[in-house]
């Protein structure tokens, strides 16, 4: 049995993804409201994060996997979402004349990308296309912790490192040279709920928002998990009792 | 002649025209005698069956929503995760189910190695099992390509490129596999077709596997054949309930992962859409392939690396002829028992090496671990002649009896396979 | 050898045992249903499909006498801005003579706007009559070229093999010129 446990521990130790060669500094950990078995999103935090995304990030980064109607989960009303969608224009068509035309956004539309294609995005940004953010919180090791740390991790480059033009020094980015200039500065956004918009606050809020964007079903998943596990524990207990009962006549 | 009887008119009507009830009764019911001393390591066969059913069921519903085209595959899976009712659940069950399937099958295999379940007369049963393992590996490999993430694409590129090591025809074969000049849409489409097909081939081989099993019945922890009906108990209700309990434990572990760590076994890079022009920093396969990956990379020659990697699995086909000890169970083979656990540790070590870049210490350790892996089989061969096993009990029931019968059992000749 | 008589064979032990097996069986059924349900429900319309389950239509650009076709849930919707002649023709009919008796008043919310699903109730072809120059059948409504069904200016079947009138989809006016279908 001890051997089994050691093997199991070893299996889990390396099974959890590739080991990290020493890139990037250790991330500051943050206790998110959505961590843990009973984790949930905090709507005000998500709304603030969404505001940061809209006012700062969306200039360069798309969010194409999220539809406007999904924002209902953040607590926005159907009318608010309709109005928000209508702020965007989309190309549609062809009409009966065979021409493409522009129309207002609808709740069923997805967030647009700021650039028409990858190449245009790279061209406008010094050769590196700003990635779409829909899955960023799951697409990097460290998840939302990484996103938050990265946004707070811009610093003056140490004297001995030579950062080429167009790159910026970031403590947490693997290799420490990132093509994105520091996007957040104090009060870059004015929060409607009056929360002071420090860099840390905005980084935290937008990281939480991006976690929601990457995994909108997180709350349903954890909630279902509790019910399923309790059911299974009871069921397995009953099965064990039944097993003992049936086997009792053999000894 | 089956002992199945029923008073139910409908059952009797069907049974007379198509004797499925007596068939089932003899297969898993009261009509199938099973050794009475099986321990919980014997649960893993039925667990593998459950895993297979789960994978097929979730796979079929997922395939209703998935689009196997390079421009739409990634997005179709995100649609499943976000828009399809319970899509996130089905996807996580399927992706983690693959990991659990391999976990369960590996335990099942190691059980076989420990208790000598591959020995006469169960060699064919064992061989069919190795076939199932190979089919599972092919299925899993192709399945992982389907989301068309960075890891999907690059793992496909690396592994299909291996076939170019084949002399003379290598490059043609690779082009044929790809359906083009690199991993691209034709590759994805055919992988989807085969990924859907192979699980049903697996079902067929599992049927043969169970058929072969039922010819002689299960092995047991002491590796001694049943001497009579006193050594056996009907499969139902004893092992049906024990298996059901095993399912419960399995589902608890499975649910814990699905609901609270669904990306535990995954790579973040696979949440980035495939980009043929950007290679990820570390290309890693899923954990269940890591030991073979380590073996592949341990050998500096491309062809020999491929040969060693496949060889590490193909060696299992001839295992019954490598290990010639007449004693089945490692319980009575004290030296083999030690080497067994060393082998397990070696496999885990190989897995760890496979997860890391082949540099520095990892390279050295990987090579040593690879060499030892194959050395283990040489050791098994030698041990089968050289080892003095412990005295075997005279029967399955004998260890249960108290008193004089135990002494009589101890006097049984060693090396007696019975 | 093995003791086959089970101790504790009292009635109490048996009921406890039966309860145990009943509980196990019942939980097993519940668990199986709960596990199968997501698979079945996943086949129901997904959120993105449900989001397109209603369409809003701006009627203001449609002139009197003009007919337009829009798509709703993958089906064609015929919108007819009926001139008074068509309305009168639709209402001067003896309902009892109709194959599928229905008053025009029951098929429209505002008399000048007829909104129907443009699928022939016979075998599913799209009846003609939407475009200028299309045949409209003997009652000035629509004519299905597949098997010769004639629909009147209220979309009711008058002649031909179709059994029922053109279906009226659920719709509501959000204001005078904006209608939400579905």
Coordinates of N, CA, C and O in Angstrom, one line a residue, chain B residues 202-311:
Chain B
X202 N -11.7 -1.3 -30.8 CA -11.3 -1.7 -29.4 C -12.4 -2.5 -28.8 O -12.1 -3.5 -28.1
X203 N -13.6 -2.1 -28.9 CA -14.7 -2.9 -28.4 C -14.7 -4.3 -28.9 O -14.8 -5.3 -28.1
X204 N -14.4 -4.5 -30.2 CA -14.3 -5.8 -30.8 C -13.2 -6.6 -30.1 O -13.4 -7.8 -29.7
X205 N -12.0 -6.0 -29.9 CA -10.9 -6.7 -29.3 C -11.2 -7.0 -27.9 O -10.8 -8.0 -27.3
X206 N -11.9 -6.1 -27.2 CA -12.3 -6.4 -25.8 C -13.2 -7.6 -25.7 O -13.0 -8.4 -24.8
X207 N -14.1 -7.7 -26.7 CA -14.9 -8.9 -26.7 C -14.0 -10.2 -26.8 O -14.2 -11.2 -26.0
X208 N -13.0 -10.2 -27.7 CA -12.1 -11.3 -27.8 C -11.4 -11.5 -26.5 O -11.1 -12.6 -26.0
X209 N -10.9 -10.4 -25.9 CA -10.2 -10.4 -24.7 C -11.0 -11.1 -23.6 O -10.5 -11.9 -22.8
X210 N -12.3 -10.7 -23.5 CA -13.1 -11.4 -22.4 C -13.4 -12.8 -22.8 O -13.5 -13.7 -21.9
X211 N -13.6 -13.1 -24.1 CA -13.8 -14.5 -24.5 C -12.6 -15.3 -24.1 O -12.7 -16.4 -23.5
X212 N -11.4 -14.8 -24.4 CA -10.2 -15.6 -24.0 C -10.1 -15.7 -22.5 O -9.7 -16.7 -21.9
X213 N -10.5 -14.7 -21.8 CA -10.5 -14.7 -20.3 C -11.4 -15.8 -19.8 O -11.0 -16.6 -18.9
X214 N -12.6 -15.9 -20.4 CA -13.5 -16.9 -19.8 C -13.2 -18.3 -20.2 O -13.8 -19.2 -19.6
X215 N -12.2 -18.5 -21.0 CA -11.8 -19.9 -21.4 C -11.3 -20.6 -20.1 O -11.6 -21.7 -19.8
X216 N -10.4 -19.8 -19.4 CA -9.8 -20.4 -18.2 C -10.2 -19.7 -16.9 O -9.9 -20.1 -15.8
X217 N -10.9 -18.5 -17.1 CA -11.3 -17.8 -15.9 C -10.1 -16.9 -15.4 O -9.0 -17.0 -16.0
X218 N -10.4 -16.1 -14.4 CA -9.4 -15.2 -14.0 C -8.2 -15.9 -13.3 O -8.4 -16.9 -12.6
X219 N -7.1 -15.3 -13.3 CA -5.9 -15.6 -12.5 C -6.3 -15.2 -11.1 O -7.4 -14.6 -10.8
X220 N -5.5 -15.4 -10.1 CA -5.8 -15.0 -8.7 C -4.5 -14.6 -8.0 O -3.4 -15.0 -8.5
X221 N -4.6 -14.0 -6.8 CA -3.4 -13.4 -6.2 C -2.3 -14.5 -5.9 O -1.1 -14.1 -5.7
X222 N -2.7 -15.7 -5.7 CA -1.6 -16.7 -5.4 C -1.2 -17.5 -6.6 O -0.3 -18.3 -6.6
X223 N -1.9 -17.2 -7.7 CA -1.4 -17.8 -9.0 C -1.6 -19.2 -9.1 O -1.0 -19.9 -10.0
X224 N -2.4 -19.8 -8.2 CA -2.6 -21.3 -8.3 C -4.0 -21.6 -8.8 O -4.9 -20.9 -8.4
X225 N -4.1 -22.5 -9.8 CA -5.4 -22.8 -10.3 C -6.3 -23.4 -9.3 O -5.9 -24.0 -8.4
X226 N -7.6 -23.1 -9.6 CA -8.6 -23.6 -8.7 C -8.6 -25.2 -8.7 O -8.5 -25.8 -9.8
X227 N -8.7 -25.8 -7.6 CA -8.7 -27.2 -7.5 C -10.1 -27.8 -7.7 O -10.3 -29.0 -8.0
X228 N -11.1 -27.0 -7.3 CA -12.4 -27.5 -7.3 C -13.4 -26.4 -7.0 O -13.0 -25.3 -6.9
X229 N -14.7 -26.7 -7.0 CA -15.7 -25.7 -6.8 C -15.6 -24.9 -5.5 O -16.0 -23.8 -5.4
X230 N -14.9 -25.5 -4.5 CA -14.7 -24.9 -3.2 C -13.8 -23.7 -3.4 O -13.8 -22.8 -2.5
X231 N -13.0 -23.6 -4.4 CA -12.1 -22.5 -4.6 C -12.7 -21.3 -5.3 O -12.1 -20.3 -5.5
X232 N -14.0 -21.5 -5.8 CA -14.6 -20.5 -6.6 C -15.9 -20.1 -6.0 O -16.6 -20.7 -5.2
X233 N -16.3 -18.9 -6.4 CA -17.7 -18.3 -6.1 C -18.3 -17.8 -7.3 O -17.6 -17.4 -8.3
X234 N -19.6 -17.7 -7.4 CA -20.2 -17.2 -8.6 C -19.9 -15.7 -8.7 O -19.9 -14.9 -7.8
X235 N -19.7 -15.3 -10.0 CA -19.4 -13.9 -10.2 C -20.4 -13.0 -9.7 O -20.1 -11.9 -9.1
X236 N -21.7 -13.3 -9.9 CA -22.8 -12.6 -9.3 C -23.3 -13.3 -8.1 O -23.5 -14.5 -8.2
X237 N -23.5 -12.8 -7.0 CA -23.4 -11.3 -6.7 C -22.1 -10.8 -6.2 O -21.9 -9.6 -6.0
X238 N -21.1 -11.8 -5.9 CA -19.9 -11.3 -5.2 C -19.1 -10.3 -6.0 O -18.7 -9.3 -5.4
X239 N -18.8 -10.6 -7.2 CA -17.9 -9.6 -7.9 C -18.7 -8.5 -8.6 O -18.1 -7.5 -8.9
X240 N -20.0 -8.8 -8.8 CA -20.7 -7.6 -9.4 C -20.8 -6.5 -8.4 O -20.6 -5.4 -8.7
X241 N -21.0 -6.9 -7.1 CA -21.1 -5.8 -6.1 C -19.8 -5.2 -5.8 O -19.6 -4.0 -5.6
X242 N -18.7 -6.1 -5.8 CA -17.4 -5.5 -5.6 C -17.0 -4.6 -6.7 O -16.3 -3.6 -6.5
X243 N -17.3 -5.0 -7.9 CA -17.0 -4.1 -9.1 C -17.8 -2.8 -9.0 O -17.3 -1.7 -9.3
X244 N -19.0 -2.9 -8.5 CA -19.9 -1.7 -8.4 C -19.2 -0.8 -7.4 O -19.2 0.5 -7.6
X245 N -18.8 -1.3 -6.3 CA -18.1 -0.5 -5.3 C -16.9 0.2 -5.9 O -16.6 1.4 -5.7
X246 N -16.1 -0.6 -6.7 CA -15.0 -0.1 -7.4 C -15.3 1.1 -8.3 O -14.6 2.1 -8.4
X247 N -16.4 0.9 -9.0 CA -16.9 2.0 -9.9 C -17.1 3.3 -9.0 O -16.8 4.4 -9.4
X248 N -17.7 3.1 -7.8 CA -18.0 4.3 -7.0 C -16.7 5.0 -6.6 O -16.7 6.2 -6.7
X249 N -15.7 4.3 -6.2 CA -14.5 4.9 -5.8 C -13.8 5.6 -7.1 O -13.4 6.7 -7.0
X250 N -13.9 4.9 -8.2 CA -13.4 5.5 -9.4 C -14.1 6.8 -9.8 O -13.4 7.8 -10.1
X251 N -15.4 6.8 -9.7 CA -16.2 8.0 -10.0 C -15.9 9.1 -9.1 O -15.9 10.3 -9.5
X252 N -15.6 8.8 -7.8 CA -15.3 9.9 -6.9 C -14.0 10.6 -7.3 O -13.9 11.8 -7.4
X253 N -13.0 9.8 -7.6 CA -11.7 10.4 -8.1 C -11.9 11.1 -9.4 O -11.4 12.2 -9.6
X254 N -12.7 10.5 -10.3 CA -12.9 11.1 -11.6 C -13.7 12.4 -11.4 O -13.3 13.4 -12.0
X255 N -14.7 12.4 -10.6 CA -15.5 13.7 -10.4 C -14.7 14.8 -9.8 O -14.8 15.9 -10.1
X256 N -13.8 14.4 -8.8 CA -13.0 15.4 -8.2 C -12.1 16.1 -9.2 O -12.0 17.3 -9.2
X257 N -11.6 15.4 -10.2 CA -10.8 16.0 -11.2 C -11.6 16.8 -12.2 O -11.3 18.0 -12.5
X258 N -12.7 16.2 -12.7 CA -13.6 16.9 -13.7 C -14.1 18.2 -13.1 O -14.1 19.3 -13.8
X259 N -14.6 18.2 -11.9 CA -15.2 19.4 -11.4 C -14.3 20.4 -10.7 O -14.6 21.6 -10.6
X260 N -13.1 19.9 -10.2 CA -12.2 20.8 -9.5 C -10.8 21.0 -10.1 O -10.1 21.9 -9.6
X261 N -10.5 20.2 -11.0 CA -9.1 20.3 -11.6 C -9.2 19.8 -13.0 O -8.4 19.0 -13.4
X262 N -10.1 20.3 -13.8 CA -10.3 19.8 -15.2 C -9.2 19.9 -16.1 O -9.1 19.2 -17.1
X263 N -8.3 20.9 -15.8 CA -7.1 21.1 -16.7 C -5.8 20.6 -16.1 O -4.7 20.9 -16.6
X264 N -6.0 19.7 -15.1 CA -4.8 19.2 -14.4 C -3.9 18.5 -15.3 O -2.7 18.6 -15.2
X265 N -4.4 17.6 -16.2 CA -3.6 16.8 -17.0 C -3.3 17.5 -18.4 O -2.6 16.9 -19.2
X266 N -3.8 18.7 -18.5 CA -3.7 19.4 -19.8 C -2.5 20.3 -19.9 O -1.8 20.6 -18.9
X267 N -2.3 20.8 -21.1 CA -1.2 21.8 -21.3 C -1.9 23.1 -21.7 O -2.7 23.2 -22.6
X268 N -1.5 24.2 -21.0 CA -2.1 25.5 -21.3 C -1.9 25.9 -22.8 O -2.8 26.5 -23.4
X269 N -0.8 25.5 -23.4 CA -0.6 25.8 -24.8 C -1.7 25.3 -25.7 O -1.9 25.8 -26.8
X270 N -2.4 24.3 -25.3 CA -3.5 23.8 -26.2 C -4.7 24.7 -26.2 O -5.6 24.4 -26.9
X271 N -4.7 25.7 -25.4 CA -5.8 26.7 -25.4 C -5.4 27.8 -26.4 O -6.1 28.8 -26.5
X272 N -4.3 27.6 -27.1 CA -3.9 28.6 -28.2 C -4.1 27.8 -29.5 O -3.7 26.7 -29.6
X273 N -4.7 28.5 -30.4 CA -5.0 27.8 -31.7 C -3.7 27.5 -32.4 O -2.7 28.2 -32.3
X274 N -3.8 26.4 -33.2 CA -2.6 25.9 -33.8 C -2.0 26.9 -34.8 O -2.7 27.6 -35.5
X275 N -0.7 27.1 -34.7 CA 0.0 28.1 -35.6 C 1.2 27.3 -36.2 O 2.2 27.1 -35.5
X276 N 1.1 27.0 -37.5 CA 2.2 26.3 -38.1 C 3.5 27.0 -38.1 O 4.6 26.4 -38.4
X277 N 3.5 28.3 -37.9 CA 4.7 29.1 -37.9 C 5.2 29.5 -36.6 O 6.2 30.2 -36.5
X278 N 4.7 28.9 -35.5 CA 5.2 29.2 -34.2 C 5.3 27.9 -33.4 O 4.2 27.4 -33.0
X279 N 6.5 27.4 -33.1 CA 6.6 26.2 -32.3 C 6.6 26.5 -30.9 O 7.3 27.4 -30.4
X280 N 5.9 25.8 -30.1 CA 5.9 26.1 -28.6 C 7.3 25.8 -28.0 O 8.0 24.9 -28.5
X281 N 7.6 26.4 -26.9 CA 8.9 26.2 -26.3 C 9.1 24.8 -25.9 O 10.2 24.2 -26.1
X282 N 8.1 24.1 -25.4 CA 8.3 22.7 -25.0 C 7.1 21.9 -25.5 O 6.0 22.1 -25.1
X283 N 7.4 21.0 -26.4 CA 6.4 20.1 -26.9 C 6.3 18.9 -26.1 O 7.3 18.2 -25.9
X284 N 5.2 18.7 -25.5 CA 5.0 17.6 -24.5 C 3.7 16.8 -24.9 O 2.7 17.4 -25.1
X285 N 3.8 15.5 -24.9 CA 2.6 14.7 -25.1 C 1.8 14.6 -23.8 O 2.3 15.1 -22.8
X286 N 0.6 14.0 -23.8 CA -0.1 13.8 -22.6 C 0.7 12.8 -21.7 O 1.5 12.1 -22.2
X287 N 0.4 12.9 -20.4 CA 1.2 12.2 -19.4 C 1.4 10.7 -19.7 O 2.5 10.1 -19.5
X288 N 0.3 10.1 -20.3 CA 0.4 8.6 -20.5 C 1.4 8.2 -21.6 O 1.7 7.1 -21.8
X289 N 1.8 9.2 -22.4 CA 2.8 8.9 -23.4 C 4.2 9.3 -23.0 O 5.2 9.0 -23.7
X290 N 4.4 9.9 -21.8 CA 5.7 10.5 -21.4 C 6.8 9.4 -21.4 O 7.9 9.7 -21.8
X291 N 6.5 8.2 -20.8 CA 7.7 7.3 -20.7 C 8.2 6.9 -22.1 O 9.4 6.8 -22.4
X292 N 7.3 6.7 -23.1 CA 7.7 6.4 -24.4 C 8.4 7.5 -25.1 O 9.4 7.3 -25.8
X293 N 8.0 8.7 -24.8 CA 8.6 9.9 -25.3 C 10.0 10.0 -24.8 O 11.0 10.4 -25.5
X294 N 10.2 9.7 -23.5 CA 11.6 9.7 -23.0 C 12.5 8.7 -23.6 O 13.6 9.0 -23.9
X295 N 11.9 7.5 -23.9 CA 12.7 6.5 -24.5 C 13.1 6.9 -25.9 O 14.3 6.8 -26.4
X296 N 12.1 7.5 -26.6 CA 12.4 8.0 -28.0 C 13.5 9.0 -28.0 O 14.5 8.9 -28.9
X297 N 13.5 9.9 -27.1 CA 14.5 11.0 -27.1 C 15.8 10.6 -26.5 O 16.8 11.3 -26.6
X298 N 15.8 9.4 -25.8 CA 17.1 9.0 -25.1 C 18.1 8.5 -26.1 O 19.3 8.6 -25.9
X299 N 17.6 8.1 -27.3 CA 18.5 7.5 -28.3 C 18.8 8.5 -29.4 O 17.9 9.0 -30.0
X300 N 20.1 8.8 -29.6 CA 20.4 9.9 -30.5 C 20.1 9.7 -31.9 O 19.9 10.6 -32.7
X301 N 20.0 8.4 -32.3 CA 19.7 8.1 -33.7 C 18.2 8.1 -33.9 O 17.4 7.4 -33.2
X302 N 17.7 8.7 -35.0 CA 16.3 8.9 -35.2 C 15.6 7.5 -35.3 O 14.6 7.2 -34.7
X303 N 16.1 6.7 -36.2 CA 15.5 5.4 -36.5 C 15.5 4.5 -35.3 O 14.5 3.9 -34.9
X304 N 16.7 4.5 -34.6 CA 16.8 3.6 -33.5 C 15.9 4.1 -32.3 O 15.4 3.3 -31.5
X305 N 15.8 5.4 -32.2 CA 14.9 6.0 -31.2 C 13.4 5.5 -31.4 O 12.7 5.1 -30.5
X306 N 13.0 5.5 -32.7 CA 11.7 5.1 -33.0 C 11.5 3.6 -32.7 O 10.5 3.1 -32.1
X307 N 12.5 2.8 -33.1 CA 12.5 1.4 -32.9 C 12.4 1.1 -31.4 O 11.7 0.2 -30.9
X308 N 13.2 1.8 -30.6 CA 13.2 1.6 -29.2 C 11.9 2.0 -28.6 O 11.3 1.2 -27.7
X309 N 11.3 3.1 -29.1 CA 10.0 3.5 -28.5 C 8.9 2.4 -28.8 O 8.2 2.0 -27.9
X310 N 8.8 2.0 -30.0 CA 7.8 0.9 -30.3 C 8.2 -0.4 -29.7 O 7.4 -1.1 -29.2
X311 N 9.5 -0.6 -29.6 CA 10.0 -1.8 -29.0 C 9.6 -2.0 -27.6 O 9.3 -3.1 -27.1

